PDB file of C-alpha atoms in Angstrom:
ATOM      1  CA  MET A   1      33.562 -39.877 -15.440  1.00 49.00           C
ATOM      2  CA  ALA A   2      35.929 -38.762 -12.799  1.00 53.00           C
ATOM      3  CA  LEU A   3      35.078 -36.097 -10.465  1.00 57.00           C
ATOM      4  CA  LYS A   4      37.199 -33.015 -10.244  1.00 55.00           C
ATOM      5  CA  PRO A   5      38.485 -32.284  -6.846  1.00 54.00           C
ATOM      6  CA  SER A   6      36.430 -29.672  -5.176  1.00 72.00           C
ATOM      7  CA  ARG A   7      34.294 -29.099  -1.948  1.00 88.00           C
ATOM      8  CA  PHE A   8      30.985 -30.957  -1.963  1.00 93.00           C
ATOM      9  CA  LEU A   9      27.812 -28.585  -0.978  1.00 95.00           C
ATOM     10  CA  SER A  10      24.977 -30.637   1.038  1.00 94.00           C
ATOM     11  CA  PRO A  11      22.073 -31.755  -0.989  1.00 93.00           C
ATOM     12  CA  THR A  12      19.887 -31.241   1.734  1.00 91.00           C
ATOM     13  CA  ASN A  13      20.263 -27.435   1.367  1.00 91.00           C
ATOM     14  CA  ASP A  14      17.576 -25.884  -0.524  1.00 88.00           C
ATOM     15  CA  VAL A  15      19.941 -24.329  -2.881  1.00 91.00           C
ATOM     16  CA  VAL A  16      21.625 -27.536  -3.958  1.00 93.00           C
ATOM     17  CA  PHE A  17      18.526 -29.760  -3.591  1.00 92.00           C
ATOM     18  CA  LYS A  18      16.775 -27.716  -5.896  1.00 91.00           C
ATOM     19  CA  LYS A  19      19.686 -27.387  -8.467  1.00 92.00           C
ATOM     20  CA  ILE A  20      19.966 -31.248  -8.715  1.00 94.00           C
ATOM     21  CA  PHE A  21      16.318 -32.030  -8.400  1.00 93.00           C
ATOM     22  CA  GLY A  22      14.395 -29.193  -9.491  1.00 91.00           C
ATOM     23  CA  GLN A  23      16.325 -28.451 -12.913  1.00 91.00           C
ATOM     24  CA  HIS A  24      17.089 -31.599 -13.819  1.00 94.00           C
ATOM     25  CA  PRO A  25      14.118 -34.089 -14.775  1.00 93.00           C
ATOM     26  CA  ASP A  26      16.483 -37.088 -15.242  1.00 94.00           C
ATOM     27  CA  LEU A  27      17.273 -36.788 -11.931  1.00 95.00           C
ATOM     28  CA  MET A  28      13.953 -36.310 -10.320  1.00 93.00           C
ATOM     29  CA  LYS A  29      12.715 -39.629 -12.103  1.00 92.00           C
ATOM     30  CA  SER A  30      15.405 -41.777 -11.124  1.00 93.00           C
ATOM     31  CA  PHE A  31      14.980 -40.882  -7.661  1.00 92.00           C
ATOM     32  CA  LEU A  32      11.174 -40.781  -7.100  1.00 92.00           C
ATOM     33  CA  ASN A  33      11.223 -44.091  -8.713  1.00 90.00           C
ATOM     34  CA  GLY A  34      14.236 -45.440  -6.559  1.00 89.00           C
ATOM     35  CA  VAL A  35      12.268 -44.303  -3.222  1.00 89.00           C
ATOM     36  CA  LEU A  36       8.374 -44.040  -3.764  1.00 89.00           C
ATOM     37  CA  PRO A  37       6.554 -47.246  -3.281  1.00 85.00           C
ATOM     38  CA  LEU A  38       4.972 -47.334  -6.590  1.00 83.00           C
ATOM     39  CA  GLU A  39       2.886 -50.048  -7.527  1.00 77.00           C
ATOM     40  CA  GLU A  40       4.489 -52.962  -9.161  1.00 73.00           C
ATOM     41  CA  GLY A  41       4.635 -51.900 -13.109  1.00 72.00           C
ATOM     42  CA  HIS A  42       4.035 -48.214 -12.836  1.00 80.00           C
ATOM     43  CA  VAL A  43       7.554 -46.698 -13.577  1.00 85.00           C
ATOM     44  CA  ILE A  44       7.826 -43.129 -14.294  1.00 90.00           C
ATOM     45  CA  GLU A  45       8.687 -42.490 -17.635  1.00 90.00           C
ATOM     46  CA  THR A  46       8.798 -38.528 -18.430  1.00 91.00           C
ATOM     47  CA  ILE A  47       8.593 -35.955 -15.504  1.00 90.00           C
ATOM     48  CA  GLU A  48       7.599 -32.503 -16.204  1.00 89.00           C
ATOM     49  CA  TYR A  49       7.778 -29.636 -13.820  1.00 89.00           C
ATOM     50  CA  LEU A  50       4.732 -27.702 -12.728  1.00 84.00           C
ATOM     51  CA  THR A  51       4.912 -24.178 -13.386  1.00 68.00           C
ATOM     52  CA  PRO A  52       4.017 -21.355 -10.822  1.00 56.00           C
ATOM     53  CA  GLU A  53       0.617 -21.220 -12.386  1.00 49.00           C
ATOM     54  CA  GLN A  54      -0.005 -24.830 -12.099  1.00 49.00           C
ATOM     55  CA  SER A  55       2.141 -25.820  -9.013  1.00 48.00           C
ATOM     56  CA  PRO A  56       0.006 -26.282  -5.817  1.00 48.00           C
ATOM     57  CA  ARG A  57      -0.400 -23.614  -3.866  1.00 46.00           C
ATOM     58  CA  ILE A  58       1.310 -24.809  -0.558  1.00 44.00           C
ATOM     59  CA  PRO A  59       1.712 -21.889   2.361  1.00 43.00           C
ATOM     60  CA  THR A  60       4.392 -22.352   4.341  1.00 43.00           C
ATOM     61  CA  MET A  61       6.302 -19.899   6.947  1.00 41.00           C
ATOM     62  CA  LYS A  62       9.138 -21.765   7.009  1.00 46.00           C
ATOM     63  CA  ALA A  63      12.457 -20.874   4.916  1.00 49.00           C
ATOM     64  CA  THR A  64      13.935 -23.955   5.700  1.00 46.00           C
ATOM     65  CA  VAL A  65      12.196 -26.071   3.491  1.00 55.00           C
ATOM     66  CA  ALA A  66      13.258 -27.017  -0.055  1.00 58.00           C
ATOM     67  CA  ASP A  67      10.367 -28.755  -2.370  1.00 79.00           C
ATOM     68  CA  VAL A  68       9.993 -29.812  -5.841  1.00 86.00           C
ATOM     69  CA  LYS A  69       6.763 -30.210  -7.579  1.00 88.00           C
ATOM     70  CA  CYS A  70       6.295 -32.278 -10.820  1.00 91.00           C
ATOM     71  CA  ILE A  71       3.977 -34.664 -12.988  1.00 90.00           C
ATOM     72  CA  ASP A  72       4.409 -37.869 -15.024  1.00 91.00           C
ATOM     73  CA  GLN A  73       3.261 -39.241 -17.883  1.00 90.00           C
ATOM     74  CA  LEU A  74      -0.015 -40.584 -16.370  1.00 88.00           C
ATOM     75  CA  GLY A  75      -0.973 -37.131 -14.780  1.00 89.00           C
ATOM     76  CA  ASN A  76       0.644 -38.153 -11.431  1.00 91.00           C
ATOM     77  CA  ILE A  77       1.533 -35.138  -9.091  1.00 92.00           C
ATOM     78  CA  PHE A  78       4.639 -35.336  -7.040  1.00 92.00           C
ATOM     79  CA  ILE A  79       5.273 -33.197  -4.299  1.00 91.00           C
ATOM     80  CA  VAL A  80       8.758 -33.559  -2.791  1.00 91.00           C
ATOM     81  CA  GLU A  81       9.768 -31.526   0.491  1.00 88.00           C
ATOM     82  CA  MET A  82      12.917 -31.595   2.071  1.00 86.00           C
ATOM     83  CA  GLN A  83      12.761 -30.636   5.860  1.00 84.00           C
ATOM     84  CA  LEU A  84      15.511 -30.466   8.541  1.00 81.00           C
ATOM     85  CA  HIS A  85      14.319 -29.647  11.555  1.00 79.00           C
ATOM     86  CA  TRP A  86      10.890 -31.639  12.476  1.00 84.00           C
ATOM     87  CA  THR A  87       8.001 -29.671  13.738  1.00 81.00           C
ATOM     88  CA  ALA A  88       4.456 -31.064  14.646  1.00 79.00           C
ATOM     89  CA  SER A  89       3.092 -29.249  12.018  1.00 83.00           C
ATOM     90  CA  PHE A  90       5.228 -30.558   8.974  1.00 85.00           C
ATOM     91  CA  THR A  91       2.780 -33.705   8.421  1.00 88.00           C
ATOM     92  CA  LYS A  92      -0.366 -31.278   8.626  1.00 89.00           C
ATOM     93  CA  ARG A  93       1.384 -28.963   5.674  1.00 87.00           C
ATOM     94  CA  LEU A  94       1.924 -32.051   3.937  1.00 89.00           C
ATOM     95  CA  ILE A  95      -1.145 -33.282   4.159  1.00 91.00           C
ATOM     96  CA  PHE A  96      -2.435 -29.889   3.296  1.00 90.00           C
ATOM     97  CA  GLY A  97      -0.454 -29.715   0.076  1.00 88.00           C
ATOM     98  CA  THR A  98      -1.263 -33.027  -1.121  1.00 90.00           C
ATOM     99  CA  SER A  99      -5.265 -32.627  -0.673  1.00 91.00           C
ATOM    100  CA  LYS A 100      -4.787 -29.073  -2.231  1.00 89.00           C
ATOM    101  CA  ALA A 101      -3.180 -30.628  -5.505  1.00 89.00           C
ATOM    102  CA  TYR A 102      -5.527 -33.028  -5.507  1.00 91.00           C
ATOM    103  CA  VAL A 103      -8.335 -30.352  -5.637  1.00 89.00           C
ATOM    104  CA  GLN A 104      -6.598 -28.349  -7.969  1.00 87.00           C
ATOM    105  CA  GLN A 105      -7.120 -30.779 -10.874  1.00 87.00           C
ATOM    106  CA  LEU A 106     -10.565 -30.155 -11.426  1.00 83.00           C
ATOM    107  CA  GLY A 107     -11.533 -27.346 -13.626  1.00 74.00           C
ATOM    108  CA  ARG A 108     -14.229 -26.100 -14.100  1.00 61.00           C
ATOM    109  CA  GLY A 109     -16.530 -28.607 -15.957  1.00 66.00           C
ATOM    110  CA  LYS A 110     -14.581 -31.653 -15.594  1.00 76.00           C
ATOM    111  CA  HIS A 111     -15.725 -34.771 -14.385  1.00 85.00           C
ATOM    112  CA  TYR A 112     -14.130 -36.862 -11.084  1.00 88.00           C
ATOM    113  CA  SER A 113     -13.042 -39.559 -13.205  1.00 87.00           C
ATOM    114  CA  SER A 114     -10.085 -37.476 -14.371  1.00 86.00           C
ATOM    115  CA  LEU A 115      -8.762 -37.032 -11.096  1.00 90.00           C
ATOM    116  CA  CYS A 116      -5.000 -38.483 -10.670  1.00 91.00           C
ATOM    117  CA  PRO A 117      -3.269 -39.586  -7.661  1.00 92.00           C
ATOM    118  CA  VAL A 118      -1.050 -36.949  -5.609  1.00 93.00           C
ATOM    119  CA  TYR A 119       2.301 -38.643  -3.722  1.00 93.00           C
ATOM    120  CA  GLY A 120       3.582 -36.379  -0.816  1.00 93.00           C
ATOM    121  CA  LEU A 121       7.009 -37.383  -0.246  1.00 93.00           C
ATOM    122  CA  GLY A 122       8.638 -35.579   2.810  1.00 91.00           C
ATOM    123  CA  ILE A 123      12.302 -36.234   3.520  1.00 91.00           C
ATOM    124  CA  ILE A 124      13.139 -34.897   7.394  1.00 90.00           C
ATOM    125  CA  ASN A 125      17.026 -34.792   8.501  1.00 89.00           C
ATOM    126  CA  ASP A 126      15.630 -35.321  11.741  1.00 89.00           C
ATOM    127  CA  VAL A 127      13.831 -38.300  13.626  1.00 91.00           C
ATOM    128  CA  PHE A 128      10.387 -37.128  14.627  1.00 90.00           C
ATOM    129  CA  ASP A 129       9.170 -41.203  15.768  1.00 90.00           C
ATOM    130  CA  LYS A 130      11.653 -41.644  18.566  1.00 88.00           C
ATOM    131  CA  ALA A 131       9.428 -44.815  19.689  1.00 90.00           C
ATOM    132  CA  SER A 132      10.567 -46.805  16.581  1.00 89.00           C
ATOM    133  CA  GLU A 133      13.526 -47.472  14.405  1.00 88.00           C
ATOM    134  CA  GLU A 134      11.181 -47.856  11.481  1.00 88.00           C
ATOM    135  CA  TRP A 135      12.660 -44.858   9.399  1.00 90.00           C
ATOM    136  CA  PHE A 136      10.475 -45.724   6.099  1.00 90.00           C
ATOM    137  CA  HIS A 137       6.502 -44.419   6.724  1.00 91.00           C
ATOM    138  CA  HIS A 138       3.840 -44.930   4.142  1.00 92.00           C
ATOM    139  CA  TYR A 139       0.638 -43.694   4.422  1.00 93.00           C
ATOM    140  CA  ARG A 140      -2.811 -44.650   2.136  1.00 93.00           C
ATOM    141  CA  ILE A 141      -6.236 -44.346   2.554  1.00 93.00           C
ATOM    142  CA  VAL A 142      -7.220 -47.790   3.706  1.00 93.00           C
ATOM    143  CA  HIS A 143     -10.104 -49.734   5.238  1.00 94.00           C
ATOM    144  CA  ALA A 144      -9.879 -49.894   8.986  1.00 92.00           C
ATOM    145  CA  GLN A 145     -10.406 -53.597   8.840  1.00 93.00           C
ATOM    146  CA  ASP A 146      -9.251 -54.538   5.830  1.00 93.00           C
ATOM    147  CA  SER A 147      -5.864 -53.074   4.933  1.00 88.00           C
ATOM    148  CA  LYS A 148      -6.130 -54.469   1.275  1.00 88.00           C
ATOM    149  CA  LYS A 149      -8.844 -52.251   0.665  1.00 93.00           C
ATOM    150  CA  VAL A 150      -7.307 -49.062  -0.631  1.00 91.00           C
ATOM    151  CA  LEU A 151      -8.961 -45.726  -1.640  1.00 92.00           C
ATOM    152  CA  LYS A 152      -6.327 -44.220  -4.418  1.00 90.00           C
ATOM    153  CA  GLY A 153      -5.882 -40.563  -4.417  1.00 92.00           C
ATOM    154  CA  LEU A 154      -3.344 -39.674  -2.168  1.00 94.00           C
ATOM    155  CA  GLU A 155      -0.285 -41.266  -0.624  1.00 93.00           C
ATOM    156  CA  LEU A 156       2.073 -39.691   1.855  1.00 94.00           C
ATOM    157  CA  VAL A 157       5.703 -41.009   2.293  1.00 93.00           C
ATOM    158  CA  LEU A 158       7.837 -39.686   5.213  1.00 93.00           C
ATOM    159  CA  LEU A 159      11.347 -40.685   5.140  1.00 91.00           C
ATOM    160  CA  GLU A 160      13.733 -40.101   8.435  1.00 92.00           C
ATOM    161  CA  LEU A 161      17.182 -39.544   6.811  1.00 90.00           C
ATOM    162  CA  PRO A 162      18.927 -40.231  10.663  1.00 90.00           C
ATOM    163  CA  LYS A 163      17.745 -43.633  10.798  1.00 89.00           C
ATOM    164  CA  PHE A 164      18.254 -44.640   7.031  1.00 85.00           C
ATOM    165  CA  LYS A 165      20.392 -47.947   7.454  1.00 74.00           C
ATOM    166  CA  PRO A 166      21.325 -49.635   3.803  1.00 66.00           C
ATOM    167  CA  GLN A 167      21.433 -52.758   5.189  1.00 58.00           C
ATOM    168  CA  THR A 168      17.552 -53.017   5.873  1.00 50.00           C
ATOM    169  CA  TRP A 169      16.352 -51.600   2.800  1.00 49.00           C
ATOM    170  CA  LEU A 170      13.834 -54.120   0.942  1.00 49.00           C
ATOM    171  CA  HIS A 171      13.140 -51.981  -1.952  1.00 50.00           C
ATOM    172  CA  LYS A 172      15.408 -51.082  -5.105  1.00 56.00           C
ATOM    173  CA  LYS A 173      18.975 -50.546  -5.096  1.00 69.00           C
ATOM    174  CA  MET A 174      18.762 -47.453  -6.383  1.00 69.00           C
ATOM    175  CA  GLY A 175      16.811 -45.802  -3.715  1.00 85.00           C
ATOM    176  CA  VAL A 176      19.724 -47.083  -1.433  1.00 86.00           C
ATOM    177  CA  LEU A 177      21.942 -44.581  -3.654  1.00 90.00           C
ATOM    178  CA  TRP A 178      19.897 -41.580  -3.595  1.00 93.00           C
ATOM    179  CA  LEU A 179      19.365 -42.047   0.449  1.00 91.00           C
ATOM    180  CA  ARG A 180      22.906 -42.273   0.793  1.00 91.00           C
ATOM    181  CA  PHE A 181      23.682 -39.237  -1.445  1.00 94.00           C
ATOM    182  CA  LEU A 182      21.363 -37.066   0.612  1.00 92.00           C
ATOM    183  CA  ARG A 183      22.542 -38.267   4.086  1.00 90.00           C
ATOM    184  CA  GLU A 184      26.407 -38.775   3.357  1.00 91.00           C
ATOM    185  CA  ILE A 185      27.425 -36.061   0.551  1.00 92.00           C
ATOM    186  CA  ASN A 186      28.527 -32.683   2.685  1.00 90.00           C
ATOM    187  CA  ASP A 187      31.205 -30.453   2.907  1.00 86.00           C
ATOM    188  CA  LYS A 188      33.431 -32.753   5.206  1.00 87.00           C
ATOM    189  CA  LEU A 189      33.490 -35.422   2.506  1.00 87.00           C
ATOM    190  CA  VAL A 190      36.904 -36.845   1.915  1.00 81.00           C
ATOM    191  CA  GLU A 191      36.485 -39.654  -0.303  1.00 86.00           C
ATOM    192  CA  VAL A 192      33.382 -40.545  -2.785  1.00 89.00           C
ATOM    193  CA  PRO A 193      31.943 -43.957  -2.375  1.00 89.00           C
ATOM    194  CA  SER A 194      32.785 -45.887  -5.581  1.00 90.00           C
ATOM    195  CA  GLU A 195      28.983 -47.093  -6.142  1.00 89.00           C
ATOM    196  CA  PHE A 196      28.193 -42.904  -5.983  1.00 91.00           C
ATOM    197  CA  VAL A 197      30.703 -42.644  -9.157  1.00 91.00           C
ATOM    198  CA  GLU A 198      29.614 -45.524 -11.031  1.00 91.00           C
ATOM    199  CA  ASP A 199      26.350 -45.089 -11.295  1.00 91.00           C
ATOM    200  CA  PRO A 200      25.328 -42.347 -14.021  1.00 93.00           C
ATOM    201  CA  ASP A 201      22.451 -40.505 -12.246  1.00 94.00           C
ATOM    202  CA  VAL A 202      24.089 -40.306  -8.780  1.00 94.00           C
ATOM    203  CA  ASN A 203      27.747 -39.557 -10.353  1.00 94.00           C
ATOM    204  CA  LYS A 204      25.798 -36.650 -12.282  1.00 95.00           C
ATOM    205  CA  ALA A 205      24.414 -35.493  -9.274  1.00 95.00           C
ATOM    206  CA  LEU A 206      27.716 -35.378  -7.682  1.00 94.00           C
ATOM    207  CA  GLU A 207      28.966 -32.773 -10.195  1.00 94.00           C
ATOM    208  CA  ILE A 208      26.286 -30.419  -9.480  1.00 95.00           C
ATOM    209  CA  ALA A 209      26.730 -30.878  -5.709  1.00 95.00           C
ATOM    210  CA  GLN A 210      30.570 -29.342  -6.288  1.00 94.00           C
ATOM    211  CA  GLU A 211      31.047 -25.740  -4.605  1.00 92.00           C
ATOM    212  CA  SER A 212      32.695 -25.198  -8.052  1.00 90.00           C
ATOM    213  CA  SER A 213      29.303 -25.658  -9.782  1.00 90.00           C
ATOM    214  CA  TYR A 214      27.989 -22.504  -8.095  1.00 93.00           C
ATOM    215  CA  THR A 215      27.901 -18.889  -8.619  1.00 92.00           C
ATOM    216  CA  LEU A 216      28.758 -16.410  -5.874  1.00 93.00           C
ATOM    217  CA  GLY A 217      25.420 -15.567  -5.615  1.00 93.00           C
ATOM    218  CA  GLU A 218      24.687 -19.306  -5.140  1.00 93.00           C
ATOM    219  CA  LEU A 219      26.989 -19.919  -2.678  1.00 93.00           C
ATOM    220  CA  GLU A 220      25.834 -16.933  -0.667  1.00 93.00           C
ATOM    221  CA  ALA A 221      22.246 -17.863  -0.453  1.00 91.00           C
ATOM    222  CA  TYR A 222      23.811 -21.249   0.393  1.00 91.00           C
ATOM    223  CA  ASP A 223      25.046 -19.690   3.458  1.00 92.00           C
ATOM    224  CA  GLN A 224      22.078 -18.161   4.073  1.00 89.00           C
ATOM    225  CA  TYR A 225      20.017 -21.370   4.098  1.00 88.00           C
ATOM    226  CA  TRP A 226      22.021 -23.015   6.892  1.00 87.00           C
ATOM    227  CA  ASP A 227      21.760 -19.627   9.098  1.00 87.00           C
ATOM    228  CA  ALA A 228      18.060 -19.501   8.652  1.00 83.00           C
ATOM    229  CA  CYS A 229      18.122 -23.235   9.523  1.00 82.00           C
ATOM    230  CA  SER A 230      20.200 -22.086  12.748  1.00 81.00           C
ATOM    231  CA  ILE A 231      18.177 -19.896  13.556  1.00 80.00           C
ATOM    232  CA  GLU A 232      15.003 -21.758  13.060  1.00 74.00           C
ATOM    233  CA  LYS A 233      16.048 -24.576  15.138  1.00 72.00           C
ATOM    234  CA  THR A 234      17.288 -21.832  18.139  1.00 76.00           C
ATOM    235  CA  PHE A 235      13.509 -20.771  18.387  1.00 67.00           C
ATOM    236  CA  ILE A 236      12.510 -24.787  18.286  1.00 66.00           C
ATOM    237  CA  VAL A 237      15.021 -25.398  21.289  1.00 70.00           C
ATOM    238  CA  ASP A 238      13.536 -21.931  22.915  1.00 69.00           C
ATOM    239  CA  ALA A 239      10.192 -23.042  22.737  1.00 70.00           C
ATOM    240  CA  GLU A 240      11.101 -26.484  23.836  1.00 73.00           C
ATOM    241  CA  ASN A 241      12.809 -25.085  27.164  1.00 74.00           C
ATOM    242  CA  ALA A 242      10.201 -22.632  27.294  1.00 75.00           C
ATOM    243  CA  ARG A 243       7.558 -24.849  27.691  1.00 76.00           C
ATOM    244  CA  ALA A 244       9.233 -27.385  29.652  1.00 73.00           C
ATOM    245  CA  GLU A 245      10.202 -24.561  31.895  1.00 77.00           C
ATOM    246  CA  VAL A 246       6.379 -23.879  32.392  1.00 77.00           C
ATOM    247  CA  GLU A 247       5.193 -27.321  32.853  1.00 77.00           C
ATOM    248  CA  LYS A 248       7.861 -27.520  35.496  1.00 77.00           C
ATOM    249  CA  GLU A 249       6.284 -24.396  37.299  1.00 75.00           C
ATOM    250  CA  LEU A 250       2.734 -25.813  36.854  1.00 79.00           C
ATOM    251  CA  THR A 251       4.086 -28.969  38.342  1.00 80.00           C
ATOM    252  CA  ASP A 252       5.734 -27.583  41.149  1.00 74.00           C
ATOM    253  CA  ALA A 253       2.351 -25.254  41.785  1.00 75.00           C
ATOM    254  CA  GLN A 254       0.488 -28.430  41.445  1.00 82.00           C
ATOM    255  CA  LYS A 255       2.754 -30.220  44.532  1.00 81.00           C
ATOM    256  CA  GLU A 256       2.453 -26.915  46.559  1.00 79.00           C
ATOM    257  CA  LEU A 257      -1.528 -27.017  46.177  1.00 79.00           C
ATOM    258  CA  GLU A 258      -1.562 -30.496  46.971  1.00 82.00           C
ATOM    259  CA  ASP A 259       0.972 -30.229  50.111  1.00 78.00           C
ATOM    260  CA  SER A 260      -1.107 -27.094  51.538  1.00 80.00           C
ATOM    261  CA  LYS A 261      -4.578 -29.403  50.685  1.00 82.00           C
ATOM    262  CA  LYS A 262      -2.624 -32.233  52.953  1.00 82.00           C
ATOM    263  CA  GLU A 263      -1.738 -29.405  55.844  1.00 80.00           C
ATOM    264  CA  ILE A 264      -4.947 -28.000  55.935  1.00 83.00           C
ATOM    265  CA  ALA A 265      -6.426 -31.707  56.184  1.00 79.00           C
ATOM    266  CA  ASP A 266      -3.811 -32.696  58.754  1.00 77.00           C
ATOM    267  CA  SER A 267      -5.064 -29.255  60.751  1.00 78.00           C
ATOM    268  CA  LYS A 268      -8.714 -29.883  60.476  1.00 79.00           C
ATOM    269  CA  LYS A 269      -7.937 -33.493  61.698  1.00 79.00           C
ATOM    270  CA  GLU A 270      -6.152 -31.825  64.588  1.00 78.00           C
ATOM    271  CA  ILE A 271      -8.615 -29.719  65.738  1.00 80.00           C
ATOM    272  CA  ALA A 272     -11.401 -32.114  65.500  1.00 76.00           C
ATOM    273  CA  ASP A 273      -9.134 -34.620  67.627  1.00 74.00           C
ATOM    274  CA  SER A 274      -8.743 -31.731  70.039  1.00 76.00           C
ATOM    275  CA  LYS A 275     -12.261 -31.134  70.418  1.00 73.00           C
ATOM    276  CA  LYS A 276     -13.122 -34.340  71.138  1.00 74.00           C
ATOM    277  CA  GLU A 277     -10.638 -34.656  73.713  1.00 73.00           C
ATOM    278  CA  ILE A 278     -11.864 -31.555  75.172  1.00 73.00           C
ATOM    279  CA  ALA A 279     -15.501 -33.263  75.006  1.00 71.00           C
ATOM    280  CA  ASP A 280     -14.479 -36.230  76.461  1.00 71.00           C
ATOM    281  CA  SER A 281     -12.877 -34.500  79.507  1.00 73.00           C
ATOM    282  CA  LYS A 282     -15.405 -32.912  80.367  1.00 67.00           C
ATOM    283  CA  LYS A 283     -17.873 -36.245  80.596  1.00 63.00           C
TER     284      LYS A 283
END
């Protein structure tokens, strides 16, 4: 299907992300099947969004986190979060959210055997592991000595979009297209890659990402989201600069203290040497 000429909006924005993946279960299903390291033979066939009453209550102070929660035909729960800026608390919040969703499955009188796995997927449009080129981070509960022994229940996947390189992707082609879609689609895009248009799911997402698909209110919310991101990023940078300044002041103070200790020690030695010279001269 040919795309109508229009400016594209970034799918990493909360408004667009939720409109694509939070209102179209077929696209959410395609995305999760393509990106998650699901066990062989386990394909998500149907997706049902969790209502506010059913969805895990994940506390967050961040206005710049886009999240979608859903459940598949087997009862497995998926929590998907799109985070623009990395913060040290992100993994803790994702762990808390997936754990909370796991616990909340167990209603009064139900058996533990009825609990289904919960997957937490964090897509970060930032680099948090600067010591490694790896961008796909999969965490499971495994035996310390034998990683083949796995306790099923909670799994976390963190993706660093800036590091994403299609040529290193070892999973399904669909995962590559979706991650490229998240990374490459924005208001500066001039030409749409042909492989995006040729795939029905990604092409549908492209149509939804066109500016012409949004109301004035949605476009205003889109801009407000970027403003919130800028403010948050400013706070993070200011906090990092303030911490660096404090650390520098502490380092300088520590050096001054060490220099003072050395001067005192040198003075004591000079006094001791002088006393010894005087004592020797009196002999």
